[in-house]
Amino acid sequence: MYPNLIFGMSGWLIATLIILGVLIAAIVVLYFIGRRMQKKNDEVMKEMQANSQWVNALIIDKKRLRMKDAGFPAFVMEQTPGYAKRQKIPVVKAKIGPQVHSLMCDVKAYDLIPVKKEIKIKLSGIYVMDVKGLRGPLVKEEPKKKRGLFGRKK
């Protein structure tokens, strides 16, 4: 027999089958991990919905910042995992009553929040879950388009 044939198969075919088997196993493992994480996320969101309340707030500023630069309290930073501290998150600085707060914001709500206006926000702790316009509906802000080379010359 030839040295590169094992049970009638060539070496590249065996390597392909092994790689395919490993990929299928990885996909199955990721599927079950994803389902478990989705269940946890659903439970947390239900709890946050139960503990949330609507408040009037004057939005001072909104930015995407790293958590360490956002000015959150120390206990929030302690509870946050290390990988999340380095990510940029939507942060809203709002005046609620007489106090100014830094609030973490949901991505869907962040796009609707107008700056320098008073709105109703649904708060759960320091997390903004939803927004409503106090005086009319809110519209999503369109990012400003940069003018090209020929646009600047005109």
JSON list of C-alpha atoms in Angstrom, two decimals:
[
{"chain": "A", "resi": 1, "resn": "MET", "atom": "CA", "xyz": [0.00, 0.00, 0.00]},
{"chain": "A", "resi": 2, "resn": "TYR", "atom": "CA", "xyz": [0.96, 3.58, -0.46]},
{"chain": "A", "resi": 3, "resn": "PRO", "atom": "CA", "xyz": [2.12, 5.47, 2.65]},
{"chain": "A", "resi": 4, "resn": "ASN", "atom": "CA", "xyz": [-0.32, 8.39, 2.13]},
{"chain": "A", "resi": 5, "resn": "LEU", "atom": "CA", "xyz": [-3.40, 6.18, 1.93]},
{"chain": "A", "resi": 6, "resn": "ILE", "atom": "CA", "xyz": [-5.15, 5.27, 5.15]},
{"chain": "A", "resi": 7, "resn": "PHE", "atom": "CA", "xyz": [-8.18, 3.04, 4.75]},
{"chain": "A", "resi": 8, "resn": "GLY", "atom": "CA", "xyz": [-8.41, 4.03, 1.11]},
{"chain": "A", "resi": 9, "resn": "MET", "atom": "CA", "xyz": [-8.50, 7.83, 1.75]},
{"chain": "A", "resi": 10, "resn": "SER", "atom": "CA", "xyz": [-5.88, 10.38, 0.92]},
{"chain": "A", "resi": 11, "resn": "GLY", "atom": "CA", "xyz": [-4.35, 12.69, 3.54]},
{"chain": "A", "resi": 12, "resn": "TRP", "atom": "CA", "xyz": [-6.04, 15.87, 2.37]},
{"chain": "A", "resi": 13, "resn": "LEU", "atom": "CA", "xyz": [-9.45, 14.21, 2.59]},
{"chain": "A", "resi": 14, "resn": "ILE", "atom": "CA", "xyz": [-8.81, 13.15, 6.18]},
{"chain": "A", "resi": 15, "resn": "ALA", "atom": "CA", "xyz": [-7.63, 16.65, 7.09]},
{"chain": "A", "resi": 16, "resn": "THR", "atom": "CA", "xyz": [-10.72, 18.17, 5.47]},
{"chain": "A", "resi": 17, "resn": "LEU", "atom": "CA", "xyz": [-13.03, 15.83, 7.41]},
{"chain": "A", "resi": 18, "resn": "ILE", "atom": "CA", "xyz": [-11.28, 16.64, 10.70]},
{"chain": "A", "resi": 19, "resn": "ILE", "atom": "CA", "xyz": [-11.54, 20.40, 10.08]},
{"chain": "A", "resi": 20, "resn": "LEU", "atom": "CA", "xyz": [-15.19, 20.02, 9.10]},
{"chain": "A", "resi": 21, "resn": "GLY", "atom": "CA", "xyz": [-15.90, 18.03, 12.27]},
{"chain": "A", "resi": 22, "resn": "VAL", "atom": "CA", "xyz": [-14.24, 20.66, 14.46]},
{"chain": "A", "resi": 23, "resn": "LEU", "atom": "CA", "xyz": [-16.21, 23.47, 12.76]},
{"chain": "A", "resi": 24, "resn": "ILE", "atom": "CA", "xyz": [-19.52, 21.66, 13.24]},
{"chain": "A", "resi": 25, "resn": "ALA", "atom": "CA", "xyz": [-18.72, 21.02, 16.91]},
{"chain": "A", "resi": 26, "resn": "ALA", "atom": "CA", "xyz": [-17.82, 24.72, 17.40]},
{"chain": "A", "resi": 27, "resn": "ILE", "atom": "CA", "xyz": [-21.08, 25.85, 15.78]},
{"chain": "A", "resi": 28, "resn": "VAL", "atom": "CA", "xyz": [-23.13, 23.53, 18.02]},
{"chain": "A", "resi": 29, "resn": "VAL", "atom": "CA", "xyz": [-21.34, 24.75, 21.15]},
{"chain": "A", "resi": 30, "resn": "LEU", "atom": "CA", "xyz": [-21.81, 28.41, 20.17]},
{"chain": "A", "resi": 31, "resn": "TYR", "atom": "CA", "xyz": [-25.51, 27.78, 19.47]},
{"chain": "A", "resi": 32, "resn": "PHE", "atom": "CA", "xyz": [-26.15, 26.42, 22.97]},
{"chain": "A", "resi": 33, "resn": "ILE", "atom": "CA", "xyz": [-24.06, 29.11, 24.66]},
{"chain": "A", "resi": 34, "resn": "GLY", "atom": "CA", "xyz": [-25.96, 31.77, 22.68]},
{"chain": "A", "resi": 35, "resn": "ARG", "atom": "CA", "xyz": [-29.33, 30.35, 23.73]},
{"chain": "A", "resi": 36, "resn": "ARG", "atom": "CA", "xyz": [-28.28, 30.35, 27.39]},
{"chain": "A", "resi": 37, "resn": "MET", "atom": "CA", "xyz": [-27.03, 33.96, 27.17]},
{"chain": "A", "resi": 38, "resn": "GLN", "atom": "CA", "xyz": [-30.25, 35.03, 25.43]},
{"chain": "A", "resi": 39, "resn": "LYS", "atom": "CA", "xyz": [-32.33, 33.53, 28.27]},
{"chain": "A", "resi": 40, "resn": "LYS", "atom": "CA", "xyz": [-30.24, 35.41, 30.84]},
{"chain": "A", "resi": 41, "resn": "ASN", "atom": "CA", "xyz": [-30.62, 38.64, 28.86]},
{"chain": "A", "resi": 42, "resn": "ASP", "atom": "CA", "xyz": [-34.40, 38.20, 28.67]},
{"chain": "A", "resi": 43, "resn": "GLU", "atom": "CA", "xyz": [-34.61, 37.69, 32.44]},
{"chain": "A", "resi": 44, "resn": "VAL", "atom": "CA", "xyz": [-32.52, 40.80, 33.12]},
{"chain": "A", "resi": 45, "resn": "MET", "atom": "CA", "xyz": [-34.61, 42.89, 30.71]},
{"chain": "A", "resi": 46, "resn": "LYS", "atom": "CA", "xyz": [-37.86, 41.73, 32.38]},
{"chain": "A", "resi": 47, "resn": "GLU", "atom": "CA", "xyz": [-36.45, 42.74, 35.76]},
{"chain": "A", "resi": 48, "resn": "MET", "atom": "CA", "xyz": [-35.32, 46.12, 34.40]},
{"chain": "A", "resi": 49, "resn": "GLN", "atom": "CA", "xyz": [-38.75, 46.73, 32.84]},
{"chain": "A", "resi": 50, "resn": "ALA", "atom": "CA", "xyz": [-40.39, 45.99, 36.22]},
{"chain": "A", "resi": 51, "resn": "ASN", "atom": "CA", "xyz": [-38.07, 48.43, 38.04]},
{"chain": "A", "resi": 52, "resn": "SER", "atom": "CA", "xyz": [-38.19, 51.25, 35.50]},
{"chain": "A", "resi": 53, "resn": "GLN", "atom": "CA", "xyz": [-39.99, 54.59, 35.74]},
{"chain": "A", "resi": 54, "resn": "TRP", "atom": "CA", "xyz": [-40.68, 57.56, 33.47]},
{"chain": "A", "resi": 55, "resn": "VAL", "atom": "CA", "xyz": [-38.99, 60.86, 34.40]},
{"chain": "A", "resi": 56, "resn": "ASN", "atom": "CA", "xyz": [-38.66, 64.26, 32.78]},
{"chain": "A", "resi": 57, "resn": "ALA", "atom": "CA", "xyz": [-35.08, 65.16, 31.88]},
{"chain": "A", "resi": 58, "resn": "LEU", "atom": "CA", "xyz": [-33.29, 68.00, 30.17]},
{"chain": "A", "resi": 59, "resn": "ILE", "atom": "CA", "xyz": [-30.64, 66.48, 27.91]},
{"chain": "A", "resi": 60, "resn": "ILE", "atom": "CA", "xyz": [-27.37, 68.39, 28.20]},
{"chain": "A", "resi": 61, "resn": "ASP", "atom": "CA", "xyz": [-25.07, 66.27, 26.05]},
{"chain": "A", "resi": 62, "resn": "LYS", "atom": "CA", "xyz": [-24.78, 62.85, 24.44]},
{"chain": "A", "resi": 63, "resn": "LYS", "atom": "CA", "xyz": [-21.62, 61.04, 23.34]},
{"chain": "A", "resi": 64, "resn": "ARG", "atom": "CA", "xyz": [-20.14, 57.60, 22.82]},
{"chain": "A", "resi": 65, "resn": "LEU", "atom": "CA", "xyz": [-17.49, 57.18, 25.53]},
{"chain": "A", "resi": 66, "resn": "ARG", "atom": "CA", "xyz": [-15.53, 54.47, 27.29]},
{"chain": "A", "resi": 67, "resn": "MET", "atom": "CA", "xyz": [-16.95, 53.63, 30.70]},
{"chain": "A", "resi": 68, "resn": "LYS", "atom": "CA", "xyz": [-13.93, 54.95, 32.57]},
{"chain": "A", "resi": 69, "resn": "ASP", "atom": "CA", "xyz": [-14.33, 58.34, 30.81]},
{"chain": "A", "resi": 70, "resn": "ALA", "atom": "CA", "xyz": [-18.11, 58.56, 31.28]},
{"chain": "A", "resi": 71, "resn": "GLY", "atom": "CA", "xyz": [-18.05, 59.53, 34.97]},
{"chain": "A", "resi": 72, "resn": "PHE", "atom": "CA", "xyz": [-20.17, 56.70, 36.35]},
{"chain": "A", "resi": 73, "resn": "PRO", "atom": "CA", "xyz": [-20.16, 55.95, 40.10]},
{"chain": "A", "resi": 74, "resn": "ALA", "atom": "CA", "xyz": [-17.49, 53.62, 41.48]},
{"chain": "A", "resi": 75, "resn": "PHE", "atom": "CA", "xyz": [-19.91, 50.74, 42.19]},
{"chain": "A", "resi": 76, "resn": "VAL", "atom": "CA", "xyz": [-20.92, 50.67, 38.52]},
{"chain": "A", "resi": 77, "resn": "MET", "atom": "CA", "xyz": [-17.29, 50.38, 37.46]},
{"chain": "A", "resi": 78, "resn": "GLU", "atom": "CA", "xyz": [-16.70, 47.55, 39.97]},
{"chain": "A", "resi": 79, "resn": "GLN", "atom": "CA", "xyz": [-19.64, 45.51, 38.67]},
{"chain": "A", "resi": 80, "resn": "THR", "atom": "CA", "xyz": [-18.69, 45.91, 35.01]},
{"chain": "A", "resi": 81, "resn": "PRO", "atom": "CA", "xyz": [-16.58, 43.15, 33.40]},
{"chain": "A", "resi": 82, "resn": "GLY", "atom": "CA", "xyz": [-13.14, 44.14, 32.10]},
{"chain": "A", "resi": 83, "resn": "TYR", "atom": "CA", "xyz": [-13.95, 43.78, 28.40]},
{"chain": "A", "resi": 84, "resn": "ALA", "atom": "CA", "xyz": [-16.97, 46.10, 28.73]},
{"chain": "A", "resi": 85, "resn": "LYS", "atom": "CA", "xyz": [-14.90, 48.87, 30.33]},
{"chain": "A", "resi": 86, "resn": "ARG", "atom": "CA", "xyz": [-12.90, 49.28, 27.11]},
{"chain": "A", "resi": 87, "resn": "GLN", "atom": "CA", "xyz": [-15.92, 49.43, 24.77]},
{"chain": "A", "resi": 88, "resn": "LYS", "atom": "CA", "xyz": [-17.47, 52.71, 23.75]},
{"chain": "A", "resi": 89, "resn": "ILE", "atom": "CA", "xyz": [-21.03, 52.97, 24.99]},
{"chain": "A", "resi": 90, "resn": "PRO", "atom": "CA", "xyz": [-23.75, 55.60, 24.44]},
{"chain": "A", "resi": 91, "resn": "VAL", "atom": "CA", "xyz": [-23.70, 58.04, 27.37]},
{"chain": "A", "resi": 92, "resn": "VAL", "atom": "CA", "xyz": [-26.22, 60.80, 27.99]},
{"chain": "A", "resi": 93, "resn": "LYS", "atom": "CA", "xyz": [-25.65, 63.67, 30.41]},
{"chain": "A", "resi": 94, "resn": "ALA", "atom": "CA", "xyz": [-29.06, 64.80, 31.66]},
{"chain": "A", "resi": 95, "resn": "LYS", "atom": "CA", "xyz": [-30.48, 67.12, 34.29]},
{"chain": "A", "resi": 96, "resn": "ILE", "atom": "CA", "xyz": [-33.15, 65.26, 36.25]},
{"chain": "A", "resi": 97, "resn": "GLY", "atom": "CA", "xyz": [-34.67, 67.59, 38.80]},
{"chain": "A", "resi": 98, "resn": "PRO", "atom": "CA", "xyz": [-31.90, 69.72, 40.31]},
{"chain": "A", "resi": 99, "resn": "GLN", "atom": "CA", "xyz": [-29.13, 67.16, 39.72]},
{"chain": "A", "resi": 100, "resn": "VAL", "atom": "CA", "xyz": [-27.02, 66.40, 36.64]},
{"chain": "A", "resi": 101, "resn": "HIS", "atom": "CA", "xyz": [-26.50, 62.67, 35.97]},
{"chain": "A", "resi": 102, "resn": "SER", "atom": "CA", "xyz": [-24.43, 60.61, 33.56]},
{"chain": "A", "resi": 103, "resn": "LEU", "atom": "CA", "xyz": [-26.68, 57.90, 32.18]},
{"chain": "A", "resi": 104, "resn": "MET", "atom": "CA", "xyz": [-25.97, 54.80, 30.13]},
{"chain": "A", "resi": 105, "resn": "CYS", "atom": "CA", "xyz": [-28.30, 54.53, 27.16]},
{"chain": "A", "resi": 106, "resn": "ASP", "atom": "CA", "xyz": [-29.85, 51.84, 24.98]},
{"chain": "A", "resi": 107, "resn": "VAL", "atom": "CA", "xyz": [-28.59, 52.05, 21.39]},
{"chain": "A", "resi": 108, "resn": "LYS", "atom": "CA", "xyz": [-32.13, 52.28, 19.97]},
{"chain": "A", "resi": 109, "resn": "ALA", "atom": "CA", "xyz": [-33.05, 55.12, 22.31]},
{"chain": "A", "resi": 110, "resn": "TYR", "atom": "CA", "xyz": [-29.72, 56.95, 21.80]},
{"chain": "A", "resi": 111, "resn": "ASP", "atom": "CA", "xyz": [-30.48, 57.79, 18.18]},
{"chain": "A", "resi": 112, "resn": "LEU", "atom": "CA", "xyz": [-33.80, 59.41, 19.13]},
{"chain": "A", "resi": 113, "resn": "ILE", "atom": "CA", "xyz": [-32.51, 61.60, 21.97]},
{"chain": "A", "resi": 114, "resn": "PRO", "atom": "CA", "xyz": [-32.32, 65.30, 21.04]},
{"chain": "A", "resi": 115, "resn": "VAL", "atom": "CA", "xyz": [-29.68, 67.51, 22.68]},
{"chain": "A", "resi": 116, "resn": "LYS", "atom": "CA", "xyz": [-30.66, 70.65, 24.65]},
{"chain": "A", "resi": 117, "resn": "LYS", "atom": "CA", "xyz": [-34.33, 69.61, 24.88]},
{"chain": "A", "resi": 118, "resn": "GLU", "atom": "CA", "xyz": [-36.59, 68.29, 27.60]},
{"chain": "A", "resi": 119, "resn": "ILE", "atom": "CA", "xyz": [-37.93, 64.77, 27.07]},
{"chain": "A", "resi": 120, "resn": "LYS", "atom": "CA", "xyz": [-39.42, 61.89, 29.04]},
{"chain": "A", "resi": 121, "resn": "ILE", "atom": "CA", "xyz": [-37.02, 59.01, 29.58]},
{"chain": "A", "resi": 122, "resn": "LYS", "atom": "CA", "xyz": [-37.69, 55.55, 30.96]},
{"chain": "A", "resi": 123, "resn": "LEU", "atom": "CA", "xyz": [-34.99, 54.94, 33.59]},
{"chain": "A", "resi": 124, "resn": "SER", "atom": "CA", "xyz": [-33.95, 51.77, 35.33]},
{"chain": "A", "resi": 125, "resn": "GLY", "atom": "CA", "xyz": [-31.16, 52.82, 37.66]},
{"chain": "A", "resi": 126, "resn": "ILE", "atom": "CA", "xyz": [-28.73, 54.70, 35.40]},
{"chain": "A", "resi": 127, "resn": "TYR", "atom": "CA", "xyz": [-29.87, 52.92, 32.22]},
{"chain": "A", "resi": 128, "resn": "VAL", "atom": "CA", "xyz": [-32.10, 54.79, 29.74]},
{"chain": "A", "resi": 129, "resn": "MET", "atom": "CA", "xyz": [-34.41, 52.21, 28.19]},
{"chain": "A", "resi": 130, "resn": "ASP", "atom": "CA", "xyz": [-36.84, 54.32, 26.16]},
{"chain": "A", "resi": 131, "resn": "VAL", "atom": "CA", "xyz": [-37.60, 57.94, 25.29]},
{"chain": "A", "resi": 132, "resn": "LYS", "atom": "CA", "xyz": [-40.72, 59.96, 24.52]},
{"chain": "A", "resi": 133, "resn": "GLY", "atom": "CA", "xyz": [-41.07, 63.49, 23.28]},
{"chain": "A", "resi": 134, "resn": "LEU", "atom": "CA", "xyz": [-42.52, 65.88, 25.84]},
{"chain": "A", "resi": 135, "resn": "ARG", "atom": "CA", "xyz": [-43.90, 68.18, 23.18]},
{"chain": "A", "resi": 136, "resn": "GLY", "atom": "CA", "xyz": [-44.45, 66.08, 20.09]},
{"chain": "A", "resi": 137, "resn": "PRO", "atom": "CA", "xyz": [-42.83, 63.03, 18.54]},
{"chain": "A", "resi": 138, "resn": "LEU", "atom": "CA", "xyz": [-39.09, 62.45, 18.38]},
{"chain": "A", "resi": 139, "resn": "VAL", "atom": "CA", "xyz": [-37.35, 61.96, 15.05]},
{"chain": "A", "resi": 140, "resn": "LYS", "atom": "CA", "xyz": [-34.10, 60.14, 14.46]},
{"chain": "A", "resi": 141, "resn": "GLU", "atom": "CA", "xyz": [-31.20, 62.51, 13.85]},
{"chain": "A", "resi": 142, "resn": "GLU", "atom": "CA", "xyz": [-29.49, 62.16, 10.49]},
{"chain": "A", "resi": 143, "resn": "PRO", "atom": "CA", "xyz": [-25.68, 62.37, 10.60]},
{"chain": "A", "resi": 144, "resn": "LYS", "atom": "CA", "xyz": [-24.24, 65.33, 8.74]},
{"chain": "A", "resi": 145, "resn": "LYS", "atom": "CA", "xyz": [-22.71, 64.36, 5.42]},
{"chain": "A", "resi": 146, "resn": "LYS", "atom": "CA", "xyz": [-19.24, 65.61, 4.68]},
{"chain": "A", "resi": 147, "resn": "ARG", "atom": "CA", "xyz": [-18.84, 67.55, 1.49]},
{"chain": "A", "resi": 148, "resn": "GLY", "atom": "CA", "xyz": [-16.39, 66.19, -1.02]},
{"chain": "A", "resi": 149, "resn": "LEU", "atom": "CA", "xyz": [-13.62, 68.01, -2.83]},
{"chain": "A", "resi": 150, "resn": "PHE", "atom": "CA", "xyz": [-15.91, 69.45, -5.50]},
{"chain": "A", "resi": 151, "resn": "GLY", "atom": "CA", "xyz": [-18.59, 70.42, -2.93]},
{"chain": "A", "resi": 152, "resn": "ARG", "atom": "CA", "xyz": [-16.10, 72.58, -1.03]},
{"chain": "A", "resi": 153, "resn": "LYS", "atom": "CA", "xyz": [-14.99, 74.43, -4.15]},
{"chain": "A", "resi": 154, "resn": "LYS", "atom": "CA", "xyz": [-18.54, 75.49, -4.98]}
]
